[in-house]
Short mmCIF file of C-alpha atoms and ligand atoms in Angstrom, two decimals:
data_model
loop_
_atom_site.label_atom_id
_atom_site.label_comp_id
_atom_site.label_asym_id
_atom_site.label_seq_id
_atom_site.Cartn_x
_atom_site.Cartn_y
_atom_site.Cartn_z
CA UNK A 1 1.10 -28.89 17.58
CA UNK A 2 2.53 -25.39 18.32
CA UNK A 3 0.59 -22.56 19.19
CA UNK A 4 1.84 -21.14 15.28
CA UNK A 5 0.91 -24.07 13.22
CA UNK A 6 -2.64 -23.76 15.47
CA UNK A 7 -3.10 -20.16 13.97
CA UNK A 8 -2.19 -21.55 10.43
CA UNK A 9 -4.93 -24.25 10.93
CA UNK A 10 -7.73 -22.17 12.02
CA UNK A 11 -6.76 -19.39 9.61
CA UNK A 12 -7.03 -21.92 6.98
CA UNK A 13 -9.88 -23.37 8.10
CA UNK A 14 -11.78 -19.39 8.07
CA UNK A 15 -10.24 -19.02 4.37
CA UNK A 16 -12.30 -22.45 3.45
CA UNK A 17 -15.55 -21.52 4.72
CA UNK A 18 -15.52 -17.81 4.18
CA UNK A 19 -17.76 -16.88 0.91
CA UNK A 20 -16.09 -13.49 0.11
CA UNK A 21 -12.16 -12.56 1.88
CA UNK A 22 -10.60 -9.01 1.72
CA UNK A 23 -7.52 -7.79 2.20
CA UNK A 24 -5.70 -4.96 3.37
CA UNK A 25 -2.36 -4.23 2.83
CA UNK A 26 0.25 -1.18 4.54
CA UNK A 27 4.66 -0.53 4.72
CA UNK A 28 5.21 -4.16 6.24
CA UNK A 29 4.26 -6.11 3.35
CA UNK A 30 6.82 -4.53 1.35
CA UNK A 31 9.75 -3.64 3.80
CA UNK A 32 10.71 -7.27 2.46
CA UNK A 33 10.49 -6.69 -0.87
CA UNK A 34 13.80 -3.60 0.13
CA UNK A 35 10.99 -0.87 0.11
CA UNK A 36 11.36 1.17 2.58
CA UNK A 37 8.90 1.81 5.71
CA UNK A 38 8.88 5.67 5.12
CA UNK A 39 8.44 6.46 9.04
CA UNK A 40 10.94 3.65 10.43
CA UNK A 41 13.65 5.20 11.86
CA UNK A 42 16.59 5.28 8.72
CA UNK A 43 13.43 5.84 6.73
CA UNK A 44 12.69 8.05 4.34
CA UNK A 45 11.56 10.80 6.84
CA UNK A 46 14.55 10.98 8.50
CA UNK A 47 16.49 11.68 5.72
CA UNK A 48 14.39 13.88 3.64
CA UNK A 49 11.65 16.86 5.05
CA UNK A 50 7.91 16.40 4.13
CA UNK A 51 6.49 18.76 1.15
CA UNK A 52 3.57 19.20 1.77
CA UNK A 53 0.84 19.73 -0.92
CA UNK A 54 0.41 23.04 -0.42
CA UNK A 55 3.81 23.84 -0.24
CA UNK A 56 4.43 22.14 -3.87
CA UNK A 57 2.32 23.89 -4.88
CA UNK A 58 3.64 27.45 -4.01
CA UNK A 59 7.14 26.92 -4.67
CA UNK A 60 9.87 25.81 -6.84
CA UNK A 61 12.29 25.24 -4.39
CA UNK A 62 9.63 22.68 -2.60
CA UNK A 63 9.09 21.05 -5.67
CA UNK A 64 12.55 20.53 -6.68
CA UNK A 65 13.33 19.38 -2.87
CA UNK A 66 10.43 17.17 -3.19
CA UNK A 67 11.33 15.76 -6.62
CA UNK A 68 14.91 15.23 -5.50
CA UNK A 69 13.77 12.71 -2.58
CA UNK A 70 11.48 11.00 -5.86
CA UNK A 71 14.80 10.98 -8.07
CA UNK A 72 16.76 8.64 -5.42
CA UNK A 73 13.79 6.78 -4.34
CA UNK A 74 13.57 5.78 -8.38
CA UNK A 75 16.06 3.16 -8.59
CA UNK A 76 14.85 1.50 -4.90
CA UNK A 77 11.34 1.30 -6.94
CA UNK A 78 13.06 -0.05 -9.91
CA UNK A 79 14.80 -2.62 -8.36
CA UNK A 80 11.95 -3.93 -5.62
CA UNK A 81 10.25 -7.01 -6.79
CA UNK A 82 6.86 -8.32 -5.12
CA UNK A 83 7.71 -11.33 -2.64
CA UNK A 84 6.17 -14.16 -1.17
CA UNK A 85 3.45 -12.59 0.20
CA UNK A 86 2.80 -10.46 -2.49
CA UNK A 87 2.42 -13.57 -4.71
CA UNK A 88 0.70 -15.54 -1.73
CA UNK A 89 -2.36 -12.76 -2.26
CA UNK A 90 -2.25 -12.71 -6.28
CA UNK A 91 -2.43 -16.75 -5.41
CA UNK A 92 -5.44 -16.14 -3.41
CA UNK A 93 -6.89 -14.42 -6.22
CA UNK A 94 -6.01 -16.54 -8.54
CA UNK A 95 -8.28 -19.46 -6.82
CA UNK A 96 -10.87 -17.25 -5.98
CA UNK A 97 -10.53 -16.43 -2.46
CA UNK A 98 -9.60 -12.69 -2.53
CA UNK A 99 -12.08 -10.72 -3.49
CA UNK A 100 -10.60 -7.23 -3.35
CA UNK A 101 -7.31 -5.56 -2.35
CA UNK A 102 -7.15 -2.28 -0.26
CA UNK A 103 -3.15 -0.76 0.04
CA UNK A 104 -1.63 1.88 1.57
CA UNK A 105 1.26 1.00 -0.22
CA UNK A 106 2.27 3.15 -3.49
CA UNK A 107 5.22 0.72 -4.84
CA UNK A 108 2.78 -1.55 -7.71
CA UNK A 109 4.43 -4.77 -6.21
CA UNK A 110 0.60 -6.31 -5.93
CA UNK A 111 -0.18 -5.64 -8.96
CA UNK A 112 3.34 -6.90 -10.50
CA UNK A 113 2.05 -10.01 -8.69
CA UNK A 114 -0.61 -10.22 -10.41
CA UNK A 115 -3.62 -9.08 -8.40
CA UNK A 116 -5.83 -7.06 -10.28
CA UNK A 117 -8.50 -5.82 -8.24
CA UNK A 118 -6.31 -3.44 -5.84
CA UNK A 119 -7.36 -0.11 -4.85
CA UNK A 120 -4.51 2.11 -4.08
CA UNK A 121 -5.44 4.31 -0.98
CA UNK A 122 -2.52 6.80 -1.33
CA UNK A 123 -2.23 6.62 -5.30
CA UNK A 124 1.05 5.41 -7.38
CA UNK A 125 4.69 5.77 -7.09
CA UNK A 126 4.03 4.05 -11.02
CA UNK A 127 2.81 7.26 -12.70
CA UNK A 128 3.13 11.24 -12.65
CA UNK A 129 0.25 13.46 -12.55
CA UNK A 130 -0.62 17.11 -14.26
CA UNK A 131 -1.74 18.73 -11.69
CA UNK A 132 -3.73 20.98 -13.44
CA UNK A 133 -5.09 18.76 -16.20
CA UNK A 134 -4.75 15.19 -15.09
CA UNK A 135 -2.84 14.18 -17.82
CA UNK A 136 -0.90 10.96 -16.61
CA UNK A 137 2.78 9.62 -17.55
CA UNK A 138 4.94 6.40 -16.67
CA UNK A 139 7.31 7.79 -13.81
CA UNK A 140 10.00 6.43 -16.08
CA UNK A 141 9.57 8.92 -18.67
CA UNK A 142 9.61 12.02 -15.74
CA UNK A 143 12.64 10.23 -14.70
CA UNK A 144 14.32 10.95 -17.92
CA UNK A 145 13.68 14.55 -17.67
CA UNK A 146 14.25 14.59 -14.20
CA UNK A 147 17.67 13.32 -15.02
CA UNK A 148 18.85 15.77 -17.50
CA UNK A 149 18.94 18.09 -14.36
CA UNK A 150 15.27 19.47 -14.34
CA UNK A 151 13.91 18.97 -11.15
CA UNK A 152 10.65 21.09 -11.49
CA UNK A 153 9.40 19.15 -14.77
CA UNK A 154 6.13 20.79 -16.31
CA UNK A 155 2.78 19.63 -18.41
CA UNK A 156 3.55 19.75 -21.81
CA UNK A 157 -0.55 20.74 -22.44
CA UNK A 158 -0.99 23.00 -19.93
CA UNK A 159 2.08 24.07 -18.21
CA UNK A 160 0.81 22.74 -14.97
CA UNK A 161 2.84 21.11 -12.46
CA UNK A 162 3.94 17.31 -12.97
CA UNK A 163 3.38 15.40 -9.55
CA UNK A 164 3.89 12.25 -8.56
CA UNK A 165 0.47 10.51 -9.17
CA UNK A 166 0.88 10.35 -4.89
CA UNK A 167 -1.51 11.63 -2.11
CA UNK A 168 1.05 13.57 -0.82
CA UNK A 169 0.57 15.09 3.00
CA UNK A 170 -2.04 18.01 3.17
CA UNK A 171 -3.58 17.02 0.22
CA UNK A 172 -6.86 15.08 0.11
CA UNK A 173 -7.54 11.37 0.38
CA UNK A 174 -8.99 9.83 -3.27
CA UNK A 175 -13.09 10.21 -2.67
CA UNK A 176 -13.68 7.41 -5.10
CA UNK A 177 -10.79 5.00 -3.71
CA UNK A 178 -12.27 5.59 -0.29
CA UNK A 179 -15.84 4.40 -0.92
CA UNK A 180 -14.94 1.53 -2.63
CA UNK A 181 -12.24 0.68 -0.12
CA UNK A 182 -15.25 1.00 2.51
CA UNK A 183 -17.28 -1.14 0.12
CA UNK A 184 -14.78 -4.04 -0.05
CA UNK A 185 -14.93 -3.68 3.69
CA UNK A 186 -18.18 -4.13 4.24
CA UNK A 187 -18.73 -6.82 1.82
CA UNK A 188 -16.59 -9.61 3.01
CA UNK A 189 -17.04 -12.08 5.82
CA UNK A 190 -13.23 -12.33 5.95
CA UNK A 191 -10.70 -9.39 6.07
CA UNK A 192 -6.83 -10.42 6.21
CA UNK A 193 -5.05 -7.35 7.23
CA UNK A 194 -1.04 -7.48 6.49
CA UNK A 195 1.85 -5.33 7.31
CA UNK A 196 -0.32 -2.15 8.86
CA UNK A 197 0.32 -0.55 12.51
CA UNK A 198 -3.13 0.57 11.31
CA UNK A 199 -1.58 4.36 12.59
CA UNK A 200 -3.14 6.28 9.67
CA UNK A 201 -7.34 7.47 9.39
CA UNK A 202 -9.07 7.06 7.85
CA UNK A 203 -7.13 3.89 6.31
CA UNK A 204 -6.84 2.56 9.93
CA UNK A 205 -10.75 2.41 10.44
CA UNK A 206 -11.20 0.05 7.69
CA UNK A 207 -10.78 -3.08 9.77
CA UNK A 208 -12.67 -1.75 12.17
CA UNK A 209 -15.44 -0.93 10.10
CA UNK A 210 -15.37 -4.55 8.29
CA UNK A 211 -15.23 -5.77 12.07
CA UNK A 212 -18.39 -3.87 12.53
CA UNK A 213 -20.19 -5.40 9.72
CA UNK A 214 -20.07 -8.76 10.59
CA UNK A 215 -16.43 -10.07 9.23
CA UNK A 216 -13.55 -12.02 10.74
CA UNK A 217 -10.38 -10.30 11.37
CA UNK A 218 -7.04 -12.26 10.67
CA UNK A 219 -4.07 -9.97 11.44
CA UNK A 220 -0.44 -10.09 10.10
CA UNK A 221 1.77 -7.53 11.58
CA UNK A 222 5.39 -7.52 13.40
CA UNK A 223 3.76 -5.12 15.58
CA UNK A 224 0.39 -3.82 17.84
CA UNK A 225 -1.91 -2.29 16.67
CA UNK A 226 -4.85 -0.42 18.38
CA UNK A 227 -7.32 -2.99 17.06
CA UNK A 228 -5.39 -6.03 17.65
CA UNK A 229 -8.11 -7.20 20.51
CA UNK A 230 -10.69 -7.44 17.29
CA UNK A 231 -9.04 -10.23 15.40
CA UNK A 232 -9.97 -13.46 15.88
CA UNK A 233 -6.23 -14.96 14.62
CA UNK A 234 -3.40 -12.88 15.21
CA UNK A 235 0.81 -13.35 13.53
CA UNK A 236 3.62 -11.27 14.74
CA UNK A 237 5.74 -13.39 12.00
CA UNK A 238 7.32 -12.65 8.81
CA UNK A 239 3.76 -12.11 6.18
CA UNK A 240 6.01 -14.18 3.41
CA UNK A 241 6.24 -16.91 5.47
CA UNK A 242 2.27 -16.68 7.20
CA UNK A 243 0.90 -15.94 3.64
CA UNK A 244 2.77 -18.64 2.02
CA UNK A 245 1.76 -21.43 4.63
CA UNK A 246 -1.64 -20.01 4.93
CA UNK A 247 -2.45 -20.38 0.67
CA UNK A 248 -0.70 -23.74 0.62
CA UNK A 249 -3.13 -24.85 3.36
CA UNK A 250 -6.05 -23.72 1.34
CA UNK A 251 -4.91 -25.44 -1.52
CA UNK A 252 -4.36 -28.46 -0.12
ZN1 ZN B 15 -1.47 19.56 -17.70
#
């Protein structure tokens, strides 16, 4: 047996026994669903600047630069579907063995998969936000204004600002989100962590923190990370193909 199929046995064989599994999910689980990996190099970053928060906030020219880079970005969200290893974790769900779903991702492929308990770190390319008020919109429908040439779209309550319902750079991380992304940490005696160079705090601590408190680390991830010496399996291959292999086995 190869030293891969090994890795697919004993990850299988943790899955089996473990009572409660979390996952936790960053850019390389989608990159194969088209999505781009916003700091690879052709990525996002190097063709657009970052807005900051602050900056949106102060100007229209940085909100109609920033809603410009949303615009094009539109029809690579509309088109993206989840793949295997999107379904291979709404699978896991399905049979009980997924407990909860932590992503730094803001593209809604898990939950088009079907996964229902996910908790979106870095809010929703999905929606638009007031920023004033709150008041929420499918991004479709600020597409439609956004394509009749107004690029600095407004509240129609309060005249606020509409954002993308985003944690953009500079502005704060989700409170809530965060606690109960610690929580689903802490909880599990399994955490599966897929597609993350685990680059970002305080999103990068969360394996280390389940690590901490007593759960096995299985990661999946074409490249190192700085926590890589924690996890007791570790793929550098495709997360379709592991995750696929890996819920089969569990099924069987
Ligand atoms: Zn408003």
């Amino acid at each position: 047996m190869d030293s891969y199929a090994r890795r697919i046995e004993e990850t299988v064989n943790l899955l089996k026994d473990a009572k409660k599994v979390s996952a936790f999910t960053g850019a390389g689980i989608s990159t194969e669903s088209g999505i781009s990996d916003f700091r690879s190099p052709g990525g996002v970053w190097d063709r657009y600047r970052i807005v900051t928060y602050q900056e949106f906030l102060a100007s229209h020219d940085a909100r109609v630069e920033y809603w410009k880079m949303k615009k094009e970005l539109f029809y690579e969200m509309k088109d993206a579907r989840s793949n295997k290893a999107h379904l291979a974790l709404a699978e896991l769900e399905k049979i009980g063995k997924l407990d909860c779903l932590i992503t730094q991702n803001i593209d809604g492929l898990h939950q088009e998969a079907g996964n229902t308990n996910v908790i979106e770190l870095h809010g929703t390319n999905r929606k638009a936000k007031c920023v004033m008020c709150g008041k929420i919109w499918p991004i479709e429908e600020i597409q439609t204004i956004l394509e009749t040439g107004n690029l600095d779209p407004h509240c129609d309550v309060c005249n606020g600002f509409i954002k993308p319902a985003t944690i953009s750079f500079g502005q704060s991380m989700p409170e809530k989100e965060i606690l109960k992304a610690y929580e689903c940490a802490f909880k599990c005696d399994l955490f599966l962590m897929i597609g993350s160079s685990l680059q970002v705090e305080p999103a990068a601590s969360i394996p280390r923190e389940a690590h901490r408190a007593g759960a096995k680390l299985i990661f999946v991830n074409r490249t190192e990370t700085p926590y890589d010496s924690l996890a007791t399996v570790l793929f550098r291959e495709s997360a379709g193909q592991v995750l696929g292999e890996m819920v089969e086995g569990v099924k069987r």
